[in-house]
PDB file of C-alpha atoms in Angstrom:
ATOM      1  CA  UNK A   1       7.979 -35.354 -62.315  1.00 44.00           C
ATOM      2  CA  UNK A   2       7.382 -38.892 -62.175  1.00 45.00           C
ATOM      3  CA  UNK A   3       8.328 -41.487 -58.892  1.00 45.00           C
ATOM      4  CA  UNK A   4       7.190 -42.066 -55.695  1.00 47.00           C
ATOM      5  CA  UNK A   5       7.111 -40.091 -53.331  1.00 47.00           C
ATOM      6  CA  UNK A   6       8.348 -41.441 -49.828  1.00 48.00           C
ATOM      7  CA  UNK A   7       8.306 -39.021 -46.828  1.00 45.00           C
ATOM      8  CA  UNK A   8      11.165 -38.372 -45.138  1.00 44.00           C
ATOM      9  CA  UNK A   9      11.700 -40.600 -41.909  1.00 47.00           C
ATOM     10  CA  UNK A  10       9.779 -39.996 -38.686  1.00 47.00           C
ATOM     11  CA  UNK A  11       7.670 -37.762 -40.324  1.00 44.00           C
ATOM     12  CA  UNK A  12       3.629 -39.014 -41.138  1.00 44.00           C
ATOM     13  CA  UNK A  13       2.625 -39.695 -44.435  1.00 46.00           C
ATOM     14  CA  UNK A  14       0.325 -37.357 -45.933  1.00 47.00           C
ATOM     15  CA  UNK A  15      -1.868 -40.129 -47.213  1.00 49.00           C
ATOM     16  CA  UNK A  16      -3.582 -42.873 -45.442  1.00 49.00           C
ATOM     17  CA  UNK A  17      -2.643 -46.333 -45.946  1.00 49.00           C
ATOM     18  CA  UNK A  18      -5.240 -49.465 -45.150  1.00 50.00           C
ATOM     19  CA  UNK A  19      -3.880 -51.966 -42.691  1.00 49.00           C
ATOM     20  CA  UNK A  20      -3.458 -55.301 -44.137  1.00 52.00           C
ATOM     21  CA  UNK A  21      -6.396 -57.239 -42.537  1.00 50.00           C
ATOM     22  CA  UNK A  22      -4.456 -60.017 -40.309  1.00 47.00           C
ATOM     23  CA  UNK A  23      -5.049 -63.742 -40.234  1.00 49.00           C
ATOM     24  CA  UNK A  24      -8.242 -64.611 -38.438  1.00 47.00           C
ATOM     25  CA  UNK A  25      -9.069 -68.212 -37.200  1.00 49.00           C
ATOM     26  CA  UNK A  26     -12.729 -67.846 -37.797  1.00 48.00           C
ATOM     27  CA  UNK A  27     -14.252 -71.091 -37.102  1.00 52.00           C
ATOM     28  CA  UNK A  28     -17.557 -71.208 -35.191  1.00 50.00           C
ATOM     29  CA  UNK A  29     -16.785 -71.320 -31.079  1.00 51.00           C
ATOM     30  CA  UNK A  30     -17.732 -73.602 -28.984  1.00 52.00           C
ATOM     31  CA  UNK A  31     -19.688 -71.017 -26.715  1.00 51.00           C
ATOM     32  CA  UNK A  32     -16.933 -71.561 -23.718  1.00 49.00           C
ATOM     33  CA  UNK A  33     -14.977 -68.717 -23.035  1.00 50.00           C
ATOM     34  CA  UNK A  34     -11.304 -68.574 -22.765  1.00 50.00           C
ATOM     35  CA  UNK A  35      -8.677 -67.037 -21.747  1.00 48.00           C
ATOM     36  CA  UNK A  36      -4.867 -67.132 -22.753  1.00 50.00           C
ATOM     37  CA  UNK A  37      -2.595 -66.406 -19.864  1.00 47.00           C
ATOM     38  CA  UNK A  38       1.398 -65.906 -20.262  1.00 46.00           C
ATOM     39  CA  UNK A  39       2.967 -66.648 -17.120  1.00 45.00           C
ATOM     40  CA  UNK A  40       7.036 -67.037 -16.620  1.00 45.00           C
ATOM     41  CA  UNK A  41       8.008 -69.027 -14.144  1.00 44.00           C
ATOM     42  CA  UNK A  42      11.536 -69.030 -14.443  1.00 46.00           C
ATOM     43  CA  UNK A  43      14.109 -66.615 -12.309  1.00 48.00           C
ATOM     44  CA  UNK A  44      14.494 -63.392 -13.999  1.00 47.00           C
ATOM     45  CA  UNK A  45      18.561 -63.268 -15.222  1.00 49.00           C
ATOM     46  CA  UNK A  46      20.652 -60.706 -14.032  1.00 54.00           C
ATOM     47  CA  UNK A  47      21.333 -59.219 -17.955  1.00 49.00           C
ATOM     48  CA  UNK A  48      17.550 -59.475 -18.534  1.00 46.00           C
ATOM     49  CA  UNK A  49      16.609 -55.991 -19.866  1.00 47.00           C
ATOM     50  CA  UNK A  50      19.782 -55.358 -20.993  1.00 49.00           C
ATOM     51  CA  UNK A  51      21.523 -54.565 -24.212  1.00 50.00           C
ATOM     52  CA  UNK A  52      22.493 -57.426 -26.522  1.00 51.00           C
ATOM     53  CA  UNK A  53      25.965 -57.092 -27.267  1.00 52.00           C
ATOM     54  CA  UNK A  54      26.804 -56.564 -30.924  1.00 54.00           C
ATOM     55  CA  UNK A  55      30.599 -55.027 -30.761  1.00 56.00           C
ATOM     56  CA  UNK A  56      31.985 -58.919 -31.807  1.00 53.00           C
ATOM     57  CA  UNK A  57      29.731 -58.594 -34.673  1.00 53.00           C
ATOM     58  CA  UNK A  58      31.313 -57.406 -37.869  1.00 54.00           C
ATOM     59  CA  UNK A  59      29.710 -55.717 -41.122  1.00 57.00           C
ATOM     60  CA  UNK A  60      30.307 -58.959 -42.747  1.00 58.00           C
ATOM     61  CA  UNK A  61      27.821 -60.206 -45.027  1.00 55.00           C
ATOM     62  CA  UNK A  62      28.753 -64.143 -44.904  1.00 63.00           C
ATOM     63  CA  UNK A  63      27.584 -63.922 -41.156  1.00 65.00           C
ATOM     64  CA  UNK A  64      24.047 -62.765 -41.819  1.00 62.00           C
ATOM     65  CA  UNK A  65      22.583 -65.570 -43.723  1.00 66.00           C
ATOM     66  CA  UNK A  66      20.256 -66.412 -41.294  1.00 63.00           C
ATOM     67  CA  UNK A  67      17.654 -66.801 -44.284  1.00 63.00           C
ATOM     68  CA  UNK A  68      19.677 -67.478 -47.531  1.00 69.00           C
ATOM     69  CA  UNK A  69      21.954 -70.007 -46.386  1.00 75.00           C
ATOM     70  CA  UNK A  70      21.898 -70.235 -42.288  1.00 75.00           C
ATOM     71  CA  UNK A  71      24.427 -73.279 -41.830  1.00 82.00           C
ATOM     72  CA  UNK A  72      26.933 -71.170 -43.909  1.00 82.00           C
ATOM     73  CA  UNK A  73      30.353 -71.864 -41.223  1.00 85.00           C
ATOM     74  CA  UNK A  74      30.531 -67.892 -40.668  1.00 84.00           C
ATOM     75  CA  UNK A  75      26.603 -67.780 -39.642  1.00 80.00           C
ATOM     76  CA  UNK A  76      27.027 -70.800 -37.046  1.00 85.00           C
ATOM     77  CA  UNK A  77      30.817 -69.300 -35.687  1.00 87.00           C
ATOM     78  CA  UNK A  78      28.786 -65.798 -35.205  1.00 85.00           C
ATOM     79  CA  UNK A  79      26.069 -67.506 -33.776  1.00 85.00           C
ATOM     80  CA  UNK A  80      27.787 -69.325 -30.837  1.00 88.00           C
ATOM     81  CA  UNK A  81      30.524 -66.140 -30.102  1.00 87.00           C
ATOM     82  CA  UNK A  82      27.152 -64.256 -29.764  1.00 86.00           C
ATOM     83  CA  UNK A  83      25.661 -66.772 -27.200  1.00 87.00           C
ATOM     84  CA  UNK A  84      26.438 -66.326 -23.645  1.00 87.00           C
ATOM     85  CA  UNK A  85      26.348 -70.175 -22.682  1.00 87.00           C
ATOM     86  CA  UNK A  86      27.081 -70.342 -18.333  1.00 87.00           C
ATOM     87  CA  UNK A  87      30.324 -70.860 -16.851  1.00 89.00           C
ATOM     88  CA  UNK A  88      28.732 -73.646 -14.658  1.00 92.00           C
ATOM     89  CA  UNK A  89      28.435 -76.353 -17.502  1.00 90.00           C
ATOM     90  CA  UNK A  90      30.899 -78.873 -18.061  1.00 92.00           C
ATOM     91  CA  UNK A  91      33.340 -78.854 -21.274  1.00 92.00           C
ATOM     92  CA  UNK A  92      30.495 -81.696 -22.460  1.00 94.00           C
ATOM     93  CA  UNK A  93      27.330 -79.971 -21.667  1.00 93.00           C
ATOM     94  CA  UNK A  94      29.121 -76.676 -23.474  1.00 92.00           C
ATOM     95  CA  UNK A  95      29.797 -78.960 -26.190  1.00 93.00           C
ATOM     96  CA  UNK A  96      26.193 -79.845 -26.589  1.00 94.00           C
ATOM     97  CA  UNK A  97      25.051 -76.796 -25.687  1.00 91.00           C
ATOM     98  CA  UNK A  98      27.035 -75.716 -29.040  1.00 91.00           C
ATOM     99  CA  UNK A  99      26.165 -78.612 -31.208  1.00 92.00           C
ATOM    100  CA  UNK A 100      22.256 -77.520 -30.092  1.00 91.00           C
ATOM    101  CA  UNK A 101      23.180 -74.273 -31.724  1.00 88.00           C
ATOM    102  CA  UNK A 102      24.742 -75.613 -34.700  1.00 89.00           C
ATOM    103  CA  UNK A 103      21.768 -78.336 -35.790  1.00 90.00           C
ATOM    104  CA  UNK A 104      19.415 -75.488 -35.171  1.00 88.00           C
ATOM    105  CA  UNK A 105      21.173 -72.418 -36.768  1.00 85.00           C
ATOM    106  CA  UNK A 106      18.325 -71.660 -38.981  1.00 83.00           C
ATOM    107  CA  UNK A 107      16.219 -70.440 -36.333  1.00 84.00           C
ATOM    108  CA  UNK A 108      18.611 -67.661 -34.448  1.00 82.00           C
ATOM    109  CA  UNK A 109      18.378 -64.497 -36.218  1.00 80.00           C
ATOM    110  CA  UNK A 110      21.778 -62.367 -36.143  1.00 80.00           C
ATOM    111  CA  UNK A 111      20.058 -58.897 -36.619  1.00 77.00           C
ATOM    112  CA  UNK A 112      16.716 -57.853 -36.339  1.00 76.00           C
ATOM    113  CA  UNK A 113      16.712 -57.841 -40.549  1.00 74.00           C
ATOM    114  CA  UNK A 114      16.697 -61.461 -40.164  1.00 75.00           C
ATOM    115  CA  UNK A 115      13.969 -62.125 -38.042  1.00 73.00           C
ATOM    116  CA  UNK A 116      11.334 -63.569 -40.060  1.00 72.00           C
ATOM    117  CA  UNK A 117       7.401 -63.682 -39.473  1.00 71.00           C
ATOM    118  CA  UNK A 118       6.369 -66.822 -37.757  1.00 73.00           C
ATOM    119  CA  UNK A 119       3.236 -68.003 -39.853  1.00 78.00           C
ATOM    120  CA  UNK A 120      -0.153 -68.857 -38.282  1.00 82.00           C
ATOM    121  CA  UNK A 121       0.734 -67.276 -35.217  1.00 79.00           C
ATOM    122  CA  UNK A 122      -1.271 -64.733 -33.568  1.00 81.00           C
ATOM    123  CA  UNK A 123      -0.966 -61.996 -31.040  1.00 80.00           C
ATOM    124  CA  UNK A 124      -4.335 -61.336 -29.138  1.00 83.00           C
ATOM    125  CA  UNK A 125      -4.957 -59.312 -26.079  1.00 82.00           C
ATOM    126  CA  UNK A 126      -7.883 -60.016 -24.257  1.00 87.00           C
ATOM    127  CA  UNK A 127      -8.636 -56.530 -23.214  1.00 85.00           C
ATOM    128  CA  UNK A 128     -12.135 -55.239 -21.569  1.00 89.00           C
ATOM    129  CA  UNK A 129     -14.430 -53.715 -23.612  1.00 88.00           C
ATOM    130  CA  UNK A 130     -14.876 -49.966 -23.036  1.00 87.00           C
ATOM    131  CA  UNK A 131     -10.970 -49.832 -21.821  1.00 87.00           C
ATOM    132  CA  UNK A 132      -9.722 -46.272 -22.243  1.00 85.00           C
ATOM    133  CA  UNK A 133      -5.696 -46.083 -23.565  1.00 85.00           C
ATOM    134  CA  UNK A 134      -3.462 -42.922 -23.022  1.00 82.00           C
ATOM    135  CA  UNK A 135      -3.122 -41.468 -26.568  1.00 81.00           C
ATOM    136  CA  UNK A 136      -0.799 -38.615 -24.968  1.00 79.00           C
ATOM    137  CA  UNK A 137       2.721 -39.934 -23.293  1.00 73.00           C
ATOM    138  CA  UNK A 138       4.751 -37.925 -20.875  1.00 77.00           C
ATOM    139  CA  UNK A 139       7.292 -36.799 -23.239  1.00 77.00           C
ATOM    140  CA  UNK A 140      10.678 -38.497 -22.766  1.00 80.00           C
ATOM    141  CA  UNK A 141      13.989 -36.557 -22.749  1.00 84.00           C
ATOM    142  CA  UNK A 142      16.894 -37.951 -24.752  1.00 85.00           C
ATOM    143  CA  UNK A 143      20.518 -36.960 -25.046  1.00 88.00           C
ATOM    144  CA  UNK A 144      21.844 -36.442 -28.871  1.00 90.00           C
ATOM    145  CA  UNK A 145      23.379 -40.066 -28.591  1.00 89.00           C
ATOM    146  CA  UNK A 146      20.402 -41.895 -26.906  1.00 88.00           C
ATOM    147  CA  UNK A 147      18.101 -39.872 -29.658  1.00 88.00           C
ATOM    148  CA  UNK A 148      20.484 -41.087 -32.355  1.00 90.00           C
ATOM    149  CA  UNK A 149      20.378 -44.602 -31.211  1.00 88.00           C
ATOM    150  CA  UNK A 150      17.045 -44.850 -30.375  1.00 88.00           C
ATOM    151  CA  UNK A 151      15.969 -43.523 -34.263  1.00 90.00           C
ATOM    152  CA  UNK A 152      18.719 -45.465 -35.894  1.00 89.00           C
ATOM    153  CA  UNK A 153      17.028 -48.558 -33.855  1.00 88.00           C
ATOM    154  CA  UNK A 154      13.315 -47.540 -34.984  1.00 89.00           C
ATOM    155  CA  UNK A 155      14.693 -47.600 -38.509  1.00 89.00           C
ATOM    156  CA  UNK A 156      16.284 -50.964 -38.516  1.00 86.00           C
ATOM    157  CA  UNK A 157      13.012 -52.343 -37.544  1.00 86.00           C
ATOM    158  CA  UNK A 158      11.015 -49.999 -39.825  1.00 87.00           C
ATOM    159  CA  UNK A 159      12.895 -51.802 -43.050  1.00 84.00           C
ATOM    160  CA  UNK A 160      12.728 -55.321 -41.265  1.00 81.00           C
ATOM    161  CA  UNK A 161       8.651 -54.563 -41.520  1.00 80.00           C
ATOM    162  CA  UNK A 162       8.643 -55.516 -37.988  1.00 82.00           C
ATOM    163  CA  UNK A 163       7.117 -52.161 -37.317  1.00 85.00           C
ATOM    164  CA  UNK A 164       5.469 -49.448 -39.776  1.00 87.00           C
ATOM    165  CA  UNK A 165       4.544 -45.913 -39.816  1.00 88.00           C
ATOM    166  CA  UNK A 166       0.630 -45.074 -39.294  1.00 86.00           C
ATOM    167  CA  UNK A 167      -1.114 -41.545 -39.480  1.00 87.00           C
ATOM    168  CA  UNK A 168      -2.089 -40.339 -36.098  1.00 81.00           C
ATOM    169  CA  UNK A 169      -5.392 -40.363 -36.684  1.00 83.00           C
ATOM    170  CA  UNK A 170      -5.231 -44.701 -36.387  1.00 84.00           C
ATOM    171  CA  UNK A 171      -3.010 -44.852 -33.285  1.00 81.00           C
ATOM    172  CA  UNK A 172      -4.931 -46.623 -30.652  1.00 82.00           C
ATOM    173  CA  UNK A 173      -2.207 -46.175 -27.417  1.00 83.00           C
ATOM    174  CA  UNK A 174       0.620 -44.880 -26.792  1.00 81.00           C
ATOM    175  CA  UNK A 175       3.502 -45.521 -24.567  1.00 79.00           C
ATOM    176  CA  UNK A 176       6.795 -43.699 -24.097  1.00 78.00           C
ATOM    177  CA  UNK A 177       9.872 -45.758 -24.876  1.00 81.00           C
ATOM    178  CA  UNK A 178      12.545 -46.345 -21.941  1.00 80.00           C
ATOM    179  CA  UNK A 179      16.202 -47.252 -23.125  1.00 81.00           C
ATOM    180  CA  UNK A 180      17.739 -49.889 -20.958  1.00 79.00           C
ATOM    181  CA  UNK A 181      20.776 -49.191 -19.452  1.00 76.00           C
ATOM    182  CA  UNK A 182      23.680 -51.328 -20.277  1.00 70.00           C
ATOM    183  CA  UNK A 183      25.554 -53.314 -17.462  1.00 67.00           C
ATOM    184  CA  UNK A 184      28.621 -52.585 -16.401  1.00 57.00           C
TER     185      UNK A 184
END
């Protein structure tokens, strides 16, 4: 029988894939050691950690055209229903606020199909050498629904390519994943 042969989800692949090797700057250093730091200094908001809403959202396919056409009039409406802009601004700042939104459509993504792959950038962790990861999670109990969810959610990003499936043998650490709890 001829095809391909895709295993079903969640399961691991019998064969082994190679990693695509990532984008390296590899010009000679300077000898000087760095070090990135994130720091936030900003209050944490009260909805941080919570769900993003979605029920406004429809099915519609002229609202997510985030990267075929993302000024189409459905994409931009979406876009600013979707955006929680503060009760404390003035009908002008709201207005700008909005107009901001509009000029810059192109880079809000709707759905997590529509996030795109910011080029040249790279994610490194400066972690110390010999630094031992937990390969073996406390397992997590989920109901049916927060199960369901929670694979529907890892599938979504499996076909954006934001995430992909690797054979246990290349998994480095592990972590167990907690659903936020939505605010009521």
């Amino acid at each position: 029988m001829g095809g391909s042969h895709a295993p079903p989800l969640r399961e691991v692949p019998t064969q082994t894939s190679t990693p695509k090797e990532p984008k390296v700057n590899k010009e000679p250093t300077t000898g000087k050691t760095t070090h990135e730091i994130n720091a936030v200094e900003a209050d944490t908001p009260d909805t941080f950690g919570t769900e993003i809403p979605t029920e406004g959202l429809s099915d519609n396919p002229n609202v997510f055209t985030q990267r075929t056409d993302p000024f189409n009039p459905h994409h931009i409406q979406a876009l600013i229903e979707t955006v929680t802009i503060g009760p404390d601004l003035s009908p002008e700042q709201r207005k700008e606020v909005e107009d901001e939104l509009k000029a810059y459509a192109d880079v809000f993504a709707l759905s997590v199909g529509e996030v795109v792959v910011a080029e040249g950038g790279i994610h490194k962790l400066n972690i110390p050498e010999g630094t031992k990861f937990s390969k073996n999670p406390k397992p997590r109990n989920y109901s049916p629904p927060q199960r369901e969810y929670l694979y529907d959610k890892l599938d979504e990003m499996v076909a954006a390519d934001i995430i992909e499936r690797i054979p246990p043998d290349k998994v480095k650490c592990v972590s167990p994943i907690t659903l936020a709890k939505k605010a009521h």
